[in-house]
């Protein structure tokens, strides 16, 4: 029958699309030099002999050398991939045959249909023959009926035998199904176990919450005691003082009274008084009289009454308390998500994993309990409503705020939360030991307030500007986007028993020996431009961290992150299917100067309004505009130094109004055009002062219209308003935190973080929009997550960061906190190959536009 | 259960759904990696008509490592010793993950058709085979009758 032949044929095709090692459809089929194809993971990777770096082909046993990047660098078998896409729909039916026994028994028909050359009953024949004469099988002309199973005309005996076979098959399948049942029971048990684990975890967390808060309550009580004692001391002192005055006055009175008495008695005596005595008495009387007058007219006054009051208001403290602690909830990524190791950070191998150090000095005092550096906000509902889902919570700056609060509460340091102030009118009163010395630094801090609102410092300094707790909470959200003290996150799947901690939740007990305060704090206190407000202990550790920062690249990572604005942190599957990219869906351009021809294309940008692609055609000194299908739209610009003229333009960006901002590199300036390509404004000149540029390269805009320019030869980033007014700049030459060496491209994420590709330092540095260093990721190398001379960079609307790793000729995608997600690309000139990666941009549908400089073309993935 | 790899499940299903001619392989009820195998003696060989019992075990690293197979029925063959161990290259160094249970069992069946006394497991049998092939074949036939006939399946 025709259909069975066709199904046979397609089944053969399906068999050909099966990997011989795992017996399933090819996943990422790689072609070995001997022309045999196998899946990349787990099949090929399991076959590599690491010692000899060789692989033996399972089909032909030929030995092949495995390149350094592993079997992933074998070429993809594009033919197979094409067939897979073709027959994926048809193949699904047959693939379901191979699924576990838990599936339905539907494939009964498929199981039985075409096979068993041994049994004569099922030899497929022409449809024409069946209708003609006789039983399909034995060609008897006997009683013919249509078999209800396979729809053939068969005679009675054959049908009987056939049905017997069907019966036997059914019996067999029943036993198969039964065999699968224990596995389902296992499943149930596993879920039960997870429930218990969850309960234990929650119990532990609750215990930790109680402990942490109890400790703070104890601290508050201690503070209360201290303050009251102070008041008592003050009272005692003042009373003593007053008493002294009283006693003095009493003595005075007594002496005066006695003098009066004695004088009177002398005077009243009839005996004559010698003159001298009388004069002397008069003199004394004068003096005493003056004294009395002093008391009368107020020259001698009782000591001024000192008034003591307590300022117990601290909006800072209240907001700290209300924001204290947070829950971070993550889930293990499911096993069956994808075979690709790269998109499952939990499965990263030891070699390539990076440990993110998240330090909470808090946690050390919590006794280094495992998995317990969680702090919980009592206002979970608030969190829930704010985030929109009850599961996404943040580990926030609050891990340092209670610290800060504690520092404030301790009597040794300035008790600003409750200050004891002495009001008095007398000028010569000694200052309180606490109040004044802070005044100047308070002001100092306050002026930096606005600049550093994104960072932790806002919490420590200036409680005065946080007048409402709402404001504080807003700040907190900003804060949480910023630098934080660090805790350790382990990404190993086989971490010691799952009950010890959720993956993704900091485990700090392992960190006790490490000077984790150092590296974490270097991230926490960005730039560390003035250490004077750090407590001495932290100041010291910050100093030491500077020295080992360059050597210790593994701990440069960030740390925990607010998830509220950053889906890329927690989503399992990004909206843009980065891990399926690798083949360009569109390529256009060739070397030349005509339309759709480029000479060293550099920056690319996508207009958010019209989804058009703008290419900085650098050595043609012009900008070409294409729509998102690659059709040429227009071009503008010519060589020169005048308005609207370029000299080797490099970076290009488009702001929210459609204005085109261009870094006119050799003219050392930035030009702004309107959406039609008409010149509007230009600013900048060669130099290294504020507002001067030296080979500006990448440009980017944030959603408020500020322009960020990578001032490459000045090794810094400058920020301008959209009219060209200089706002600020940050960075200097060097390889430390916050320093650059040849920053090339720059991008601003939707949550206003500035990502700079610090090219010669082989890393991406991330700053707040005010220029405060947040974190950096990337080191020099070829492994995943490492890069060489990163160039173009773009951030999608989920927060994923796409980086053009020009030295490795590949594109890497990271999550917003710097964790590697996936990558694709290699050197060459074919599809999906690059020579000289430059700029990157993202289309509205999530496709990645890449300028492939030495190939003089644009590729879109 | 450690979670049986899908390949093993697929192979098992296929073995049950489409058995190889002349070979029966069923997994053990308690242990899905353990198979009870019955191989029929190939025609044109002295083992013709015999039903030989084997056991097959899939180790942890399967398919990266070879399955372990052993004859449970006594058999007179130069490449199979008296304990039932089999000298077959694909079970040792020539194993490849592209091979499957069915191919292994077919190879064993082919080994029965074509004994190789130059690479023996049991020297006595090999000697016998090389010096007097006819009588060795006759002995093999006798042993088949004795041990491998379906109603008197003995094990070691």
PDB file of C-alpha atoms in Angstrom, chain A residues 435-613:
ATOM      1  CA  UNK A 435      27.693  65.409  67.927  1.00  0.00           C
ATOM      2  CA  UNK A 436      30.128  67.796  66.450  1.00  0.00           C
ATOM      3  CA  UNK A 437      32.963  65.893  64.892  1.00  0.00           C
ATOM      4  CA  UNK A 438      30.515  64.350  62.531  1.00  0.00           C
ATOM      5  CA  UNK A 439      28.986  67.523  61.387  1.00  0.00           C
ATOM      6  CA  UNK A 440      31.488  68.292  58.763  1.00  0.00           C
ATOM      7  CA  UNK A 441      31.554  64.863  57.355  1.00  0.00           C
ATOM      8  CA  UNK A 442      27.784  64.792  57.384  1.00  0.00           C
ATOM      9  CA  UNK A 443      27.744  67.745  55.103  1.00  0.00           C
ATOM     10  CA  UNK A 444      30.479  66.240  53.074  1.00  0.00           C
ATOM     11  CA  UNK A 445      28.500  63.135  52.622  1.00  0.00           C
ATOM     12  CA  UNK A 446      25.368  64.928  51.804  1.00  0.00           C
ATOM     13  CA  UNK A 447      26.867  66.700  48.899  1.00  0.00           C
ATOM     14  CA  UNK A 448      27.874  63.437  47.414  1.00  0.00           C
ATOM     15  CA  UNK A 449      24.418  62.097  48.067  1.00  0.00           C
ATOM     16  CA  UNK A 450      23.010  62.866  44.707  1.00  0.00           C
ATOM     17  CA  UNK A 451      25.957  61.448  42.906  1.00  0.00           C
ATOM     18  CA  UNK A 452      25.953  58.223  44.731  1.00  0.00           C
ATOM     19  CA  UNK A 453      22.297  57.586  45.030  1.00  0.00           C
ATOM     20  CA  UNK A 454      22.703  54.361  43.227  1.00  0.00           C
ATOM     21  CA  UNK A 455      25.121  52.893  45.597  1.00  0.00           C
ATOM     22  CA  UNK A 456      25.233  51.493  48.999  1.00  0.00           C
ATOM     23  CA  UNK A 457      26.647  54.676  50.331  1.00  0.00           C
ATOM     24  CA  UNK A 458      23.285  56.272  50.203  1.00  0.00           C
ATOM     25  CA  UNK A 459      22.322  54.042  53.009  1.00  0.00           C
ATOM     26  CA  UNK A 460      25.259  54.769  55.174  1.00  0.00           C
ATOM     27  CA  UNK A 461      25.389  58.458  54.704  1.00  0.00           C
ATOM     28  CA  UNK A 462      22.824  61.180  54.767  1.00  0.00           C
ATOM     29  CA  UNK A 463      19.832  59.985  56.635  1.00  0.00           C
ATOM     30  CA  UNK A 464      18.528  63.494  56.303  1.00  0.00           C
ATOM     31  CA  UNK A 465      17.586  63.197  52.703  1.00  0.00           C
ATOM     32  CA  UNK A 466      15.537  60.111  53.266  1.00  0.00           C
ATOM     33  CA  UNK A 467      12.566  61.781  54.708  1.00  0.00           C
ATOM     34  CA  UNK A 468      10.033  59.214  53.820  1.00  0.00           C
ATOM     35  CA  UNK A 469      10.354  55.536  53.924  1.00  0.00           C
ATOM     36  CA  UNK A 470       8.959  55.362  50.419  1.00  0.00           C
ATOM     37  CA  UNK A 471      11.842  57.380  49.205  1.00  0.00           C
ATOM     38  CA  UNK A 472      14.098  55.099  51.041  1.00  0.00           C
ATOM     39  CA  UNK A 473      12.569  52.139  49.408  1.00  0.00           C
ATOM     40  CA  UNK A 474      13.032  53.684  46.022  1.00  0.00           C
ATOM     41  CA  UNK A 475      16.586  54.297  46.871  1.00  0.00           C
ATOM     42  CA  UNK A 476      16.832  50.755  47.943  1.00  0.00           C
ATOM     43  CA  UNK A 477      15.691  49.560  44.623  1.00  0.00           C
ATOM     44  CA  UNK A 478      18.366  51.617  43.038  1.00  0.00           C
ATOM     45  CA  UNK A 479      20.809  50.422  45.568  1.00  0.00           C
ATOM     46  CA  UNK A 480      20.052  46.870  44.892  1.00  0.00           C
ATOM     47  CA  UNK A 481      20.929  47.411  41.320  1.00  0.00           C
ATOM     48  CA  UNK A 482      24.243  48.588  42.434  1.00  0.00           C
ATOM     49  CA  UNK A 483      27.180  47.114  44.092  1.00  0.00           C
ATOM     50  CA  UNK A 484      26.676  44.885  46.991  1.00  0.00           C
ATOM     51  CA  UNK A 485      28.721  42.993  49.407  1.00  0.00           C
ATOM     52  CA  UNK A 486      29.289  39.569  48.183  1.00  0.00           C
ATOM     53  CA  UNK A 487      28.355  36.051  49.048  1.00  0.00           C
ATOM     54  CA  UNK A 488      29.375  32.905  47.355  1.00  0.00           C
ATOM     55  CA  UNK A 489      27.200  31.235  44.846  1.00  0.00           C
ATOM     56  CA  UNK A 490      28.077  27.798  43.766  1.00  0.00           C
ATOM     57  CA  UNK A 491      27.103  26.656  40.352  1.00  0.00           C
ATOM     58  CA  UNK A 492      28.048  23.037  40.670  1.00  0.00           C
ATOM     59  CA  UNK A 493      25.192  20.683  40.134  1.00  0.00           C
ATOM     60  CA  UNK A 494      26.711  18.190  42.464  1.00  0.00           C
ATOM     61  CA  UNK A 495      26.952  20.513  45.373  1.00  0.00           C
ATOM     62  CA  UNK A 496      26.933  18.795  48.707  1.00  0.00           C
ATOM     63  CA  UNK A 497      23.591  17.528  49.569  1.00  0.00           C
ATOM     64  CA  UNK A 498      20.871  19.619  48.136  1.00  0.00           C
ATOM     65  CA  UNK A 499      19.483  20.208  51.562  1.00  0.00           C
ATOM     66  CA  UNK A 500      22.387  22.344  52.462  1.00  0.00           C
ATOM     67  CA  UNK A 501      21.329  25.169  50.285  1.00  0.00           C
ATOM     68  CA  UNK A 502      19.364  26.119  47.288  1.00  0.00           C
ATOM     69  CA  UNK A 503      21.560  26.794  44.374  1.00  0.00           C
ATOM     70  CA  UNK A 504      21.662  30.433  43.844  1.00  0.00           C
ATOM     71  CA  UNK A 505      21.500  31.165  47.502  1.00  0.00           C
ATOM     72  CA  UNK A 506      24.707  32.379  48.918  1.00  0.00           C
ATOM     73  CA  UNK A 507      26.647  29.950  50.973  1.00  0.00           C
ATOM     74  CA  UNK A 508      29.057  31.845  53.017  1.00  0.00           C
ATOM     75  CA  UNK A 509      30.340  29.378  55.488  1.00  0.00           C
ATOM     76  CA  UNK A 510      32.981  28.300  53.079  1.00  0.00           C
ATOM     77  CA  UNK A 511      34.283  31.784  52.867  1.00  0.00           C
ATOM     78  CA  UNK A 512      35.475  32.371  56.320  1.00  0.00           C
ATOM     79  CA  UNK A 513      39.098  32.151  55.614  1.00  0.00           C
ATOM     80  CA  UNK A 514      39.071  34.119  52.513  1.00  0.00           C
ATOM     81  CA  UNK A 515      39.404  37.807  52.884  1.00  0.00           C
ATOM     82  CA  UNK A 516      36.136  38.123  51.177  1.00  0.00           C
ATOM     83  CA  UNK A 517      35.406  41.480  52.643  1.00  0.00           C
ATOM     84  CA  UNK A 518      38.091  42.784  50.420  1.00  0.00           C
ATOM     85  CA  UNK A 519      36.941  41.924  47.004  1.00  0.00           C
ATOM     86  CA  UNK A 520      33.349  42.371  47.806  1.00  0.00           C
ATOM     87  CA  UNK A 521      33.943  45.746  49.220  1.00  0.00           C
ATOM     88  CA  UNK A 522      35.995  46.908  46.366  1.00  0.00           C
ATOM     89  CA  UNK A 523      32.876  46.427  44.425  1.00  0.00           C
ATOM     90  CA  UNK A 524      30.779  47.910  47.130  1.00  0.00           C
ATOM     91  CA  UNK A 525      32.565  51.164  47.484  1.00  0.00           C
ATOM     92  CA  UNK A 526      33.023  52.168  43.951  1.00  0.00           C
ATOM     93  CA  UNK A 527      36.066  54.024  43.007  1.00  0.00           C
ATOM     94  CA  UNK A 528      36.831  54.329  46.652  1.00  0.00           C
ATOM     95  CA  UNK A 529      37.697  57.879  46.108  1.00  0.00           C
ATOM     96  CA  UNK A 530      37.636  58.755  49.719  1.00  0.00           C
ATOM     97  CA  UNK A 531      38.034  56.226  52.389  1.00  0.00           C
ATOM     98  CA  UNK A 532      37.594  58.529  55.283  1.00  0.00           C
ATOM     99  CA  UNK A 533      34.080  57.514  56.026  1.00  0.00           C
ATOM    100  CA  UNK A 534      34.802  53.848  56.073  1.00  0.00           C
ATOM    101  CA  UNK A 535      35.281  52.277  59.434  1.00  0.00           C
ATOM    102  CA  UNK A 536      38.927  51.592  59.976  1.00  0.00           C
ATOM    103  CA  UNK A 537      38.617  47.847  59.600  1.00  0.00           C
ATOM    104  CA  UNK A 538      37.010  48.116  56.217  1.00  0.00           C
ATOM    105  CA  UNK A 539      39.334  50.819  55.174  1.00  0.00           C
ATOM    106  CA  UNK A 540      42.217  48.523  55.738  1.00  0.00           C
ATOM    107  CA  UNK A 541      40.735  45.665  53.849  1.00  0.00           C
ATOM    108  CA  UNK A 542      39.879  47.916  50.988  1.00  0.00           C
ATOM    109  CA  UNK A 543      43.473  48.952  50.702  1.00  0.00           C
ATOM    110  CA  UNK A 544      44.669  45.407  50.533  1.00  0.00           C
ATOM    111  CA  UNK A 545      42.045  44.513  48.010  1.00  0.00           C
ATOM    112  CA  UNK A 546      43.431  46.959  45.546  1.00  0.00           C
ATOM    113  CA  UNK A 547      46.645  45.050  45.373  1.00  0.00           C
ATOM    114  CA  UNK A 548      45.287  41.615  44.782  1.00  0.00           C
ATOM    115  CA  UNK A 549      42.536  42.712  42.521  1.00  0.00           C
ATOM    116  CA  UNK A 550      44.604  42.504  39.427  1.00  0.00           C
ATOM    117  CA  UNK A 551      45.747  39.041  40.214  1.00  0.00           C
ATOM    118  CA  UNK A 552      42.504  37.706  41.476  1.00  0.00           C
ATOM    119  CA  UNK A 553      40.313  37.902  38.475  1.00  0.00           C
ATOM    120  CA  UNK A 554      38.059  35.123  39.508  1.00  0.00           C
ATOM    121  CA  UNK A 555      36.350  37.174  42.117  1.00  0.00           C
ATOM    122  CA  UNK A 556      35.547  40.119  39.993  1.00  0.00           C
ATOM    123  CA  UNK A 557      32.111  38.905  39.513  1.00  0.00           C
ATOM    124  CA  UNK A 558      29.005  40.399  40.777  1.00  0.00           C
ATOM    125  CA  UNK A 559      27.262  39.388  43.311  1.00  0.00           C
ATOM    126  CA  UNK A 560      23.704  39.494  43.915  1.00  0.00           C
ATOM    127  CA  UNK A 561      21.447  41.551  41.962  1.00  0.00           C
ATOM    128  CA  UNK A 562      18.018  42.888  42.062  1.00  0.00           C
ATOM    129  CA  UNK A 563      15.898  40.628  39.996  1.00  0.00           C
ATOM    130  CA  UNK A 564      13.028  42.934  39.714  1.00  0.00           C
ATOM    131  CA  UNK A 565      14.277  44.749  36.678  1.00  0.00           C
ATOM    132  CA  UNK A 566      16.342  42.038  35.269  1.00  0.00           C
ATOM    133  CA  UNK A 567      14.709  38.967  33.890  1.00  0.00           C
ATOM    134  CA  UNK A 568      17.985  37.858  32.420  1.00  0.00           C
ATOM    135  CA  UNK A 569      19.113  36.894  35.878  1.00  0.00           C
ATOM    136  CA  UNK A 570      16.478  34.325  36.468  1.00  0.00           C
ATOM    137  CA  UNK A 571      14.795  33.301  33.253  1.00  0.00           C
ATOM    138  CA  UNK A 572      15.533  29.842  32.054  1.00  0.00           C
ATOM    139  CA  UNK A 573      14.861  30.633  28.449  1.00  0.00           C
ATOM    140  CA  UNK A 574      15.418  34.077  27.117  1.00  0.00           C
ATOM    141  CA  UNK A 575      12.941  35.503  24.710  1.00  0.00           C
ATOM    142  CA  UNK A 576      15.623  35.765  22.066  1.00  0.00           C
ATOM    143  CA  UNK A 577      16.768  32.286  21.351  1.00  0.00           C
ATOM    144  CA  UNK A 578      20.421  32.969  21.732  1.00  0.00           C
ATOM    145  CA  UNK A 579      21.474  29.385  21.989  1.00  0.00           C
ATOM    146  CA  UNK A 580      19.927  28.625  18.639  1.00  0.00           C
ATOM    147  CA  UNK A 581      21.790  31.375  16.894  1.00  0.00           C
ATOM    148  CA  UNK A 582      24.837  30.588  14.900  1.00  0.00           C
ATOM    149  CA  UNK A 583      23.682  30.817  11.324  1.00  0.00           C
ATOM    150  CA  UNK A 584      23.043  34.212   9.901  1.00  0.00           C
ATOM    151  CA  UNK A 585      19.494  34.708   8.718  1.00  0.00           C
ATOM    152  CA  UNK A 586      20.643  37.562   6.586  1.00  0.00           C
ATOM    153  CA  UNK A 587      23.931  38.776   5.268  1.00  0.00           C
ATOM    154  CA  UNK A 588      24.539  41.740   3.057  1.00  0.00           C
ATOM    155  CA  UNK A 589      27.376  43.863   1.972  1.00  0.00           C
ATOM    156  CA  UNK A 590      30.641  43.523   0.178  1.00  0.00           C
ATOM    157  CA  UNK A 591      33.717  45.612  -0.140  1.00  0.00           C
ATOM    158  CA  UNK A 592      33.166  48.760  -2.118  1.00  0.00           C
ATOM    159  CA  UNK A 593      31.831  52.260  -2.068  1.00  0.00           C
ATOM    160  CA  UNK A 594      28.496  51.914  -3.751  1.00  0.00           C
ATOM    161  CA  UNK A 595      25.138  51.152  -2.266  1.00  0.00           C
ATOM    162  CA  UNK A 596      25.123  48.138   0.048  1.00  0.00           C
ATOM    163  CA  UNK A 597      28.862  48.138  -0.096  1.00  0.00           C
ATOM    164  CA  UNK A 598      31.093  48.822   2.838  1.00  0.00           C
ATOM    165  CA  UNK A 599      34.677  49.593   3.513  1.00  0.00           C
ATOM    166  CA  UNK A 600      35.355  48.569   7.076  1.00  0.00           C
ATOM    167  CA  UNK A 601      31.951  48.904   8.634  1.00  0.00           C
ATOM    168  CA  UNK A 602      32.202  49.621  12.326  1.00  0.00           C
ATOM    169  CA  UNK A 603      29.421  50.622  14.630  1.00  0.00           C
ATOM    170  CA  UNK A 604      25.840  49.540  14.001  1.00  0.00           C
ATOM    171  CA  UNK A 605      22.694  50.815  15.574  1.00  0.00           C
ATOM    172  CA  UNK A 606      19.015  50.077  15.273  1.00  0.00           C
ATOM    173  CA  UNK A 607      16.502  52.869  15.339  1.00  0.00           C
ATOM    174  CA  UNK A 608      13.989  52.085  18.042  1.00  0.00           C
ATOM    175  CA  UNK A 609      11.283  53.952  16.222  1.00  0.00           C
ATOM    176  CA  UNK A 610      11.506  52.444  12.777  1.00  0.00           C
ATOM    177  CA  UNK A 611      13.589  49.296  13.305  1.00  0.00           C
ATOM    178  CA  UNK A 612      16.054  50.445  10.698  1.00  0.00           C
ATOM    179  CA  UNK A 613      19.685  49.489  10.718  1.00  0.00           C
TER     180      UNK A 613
END
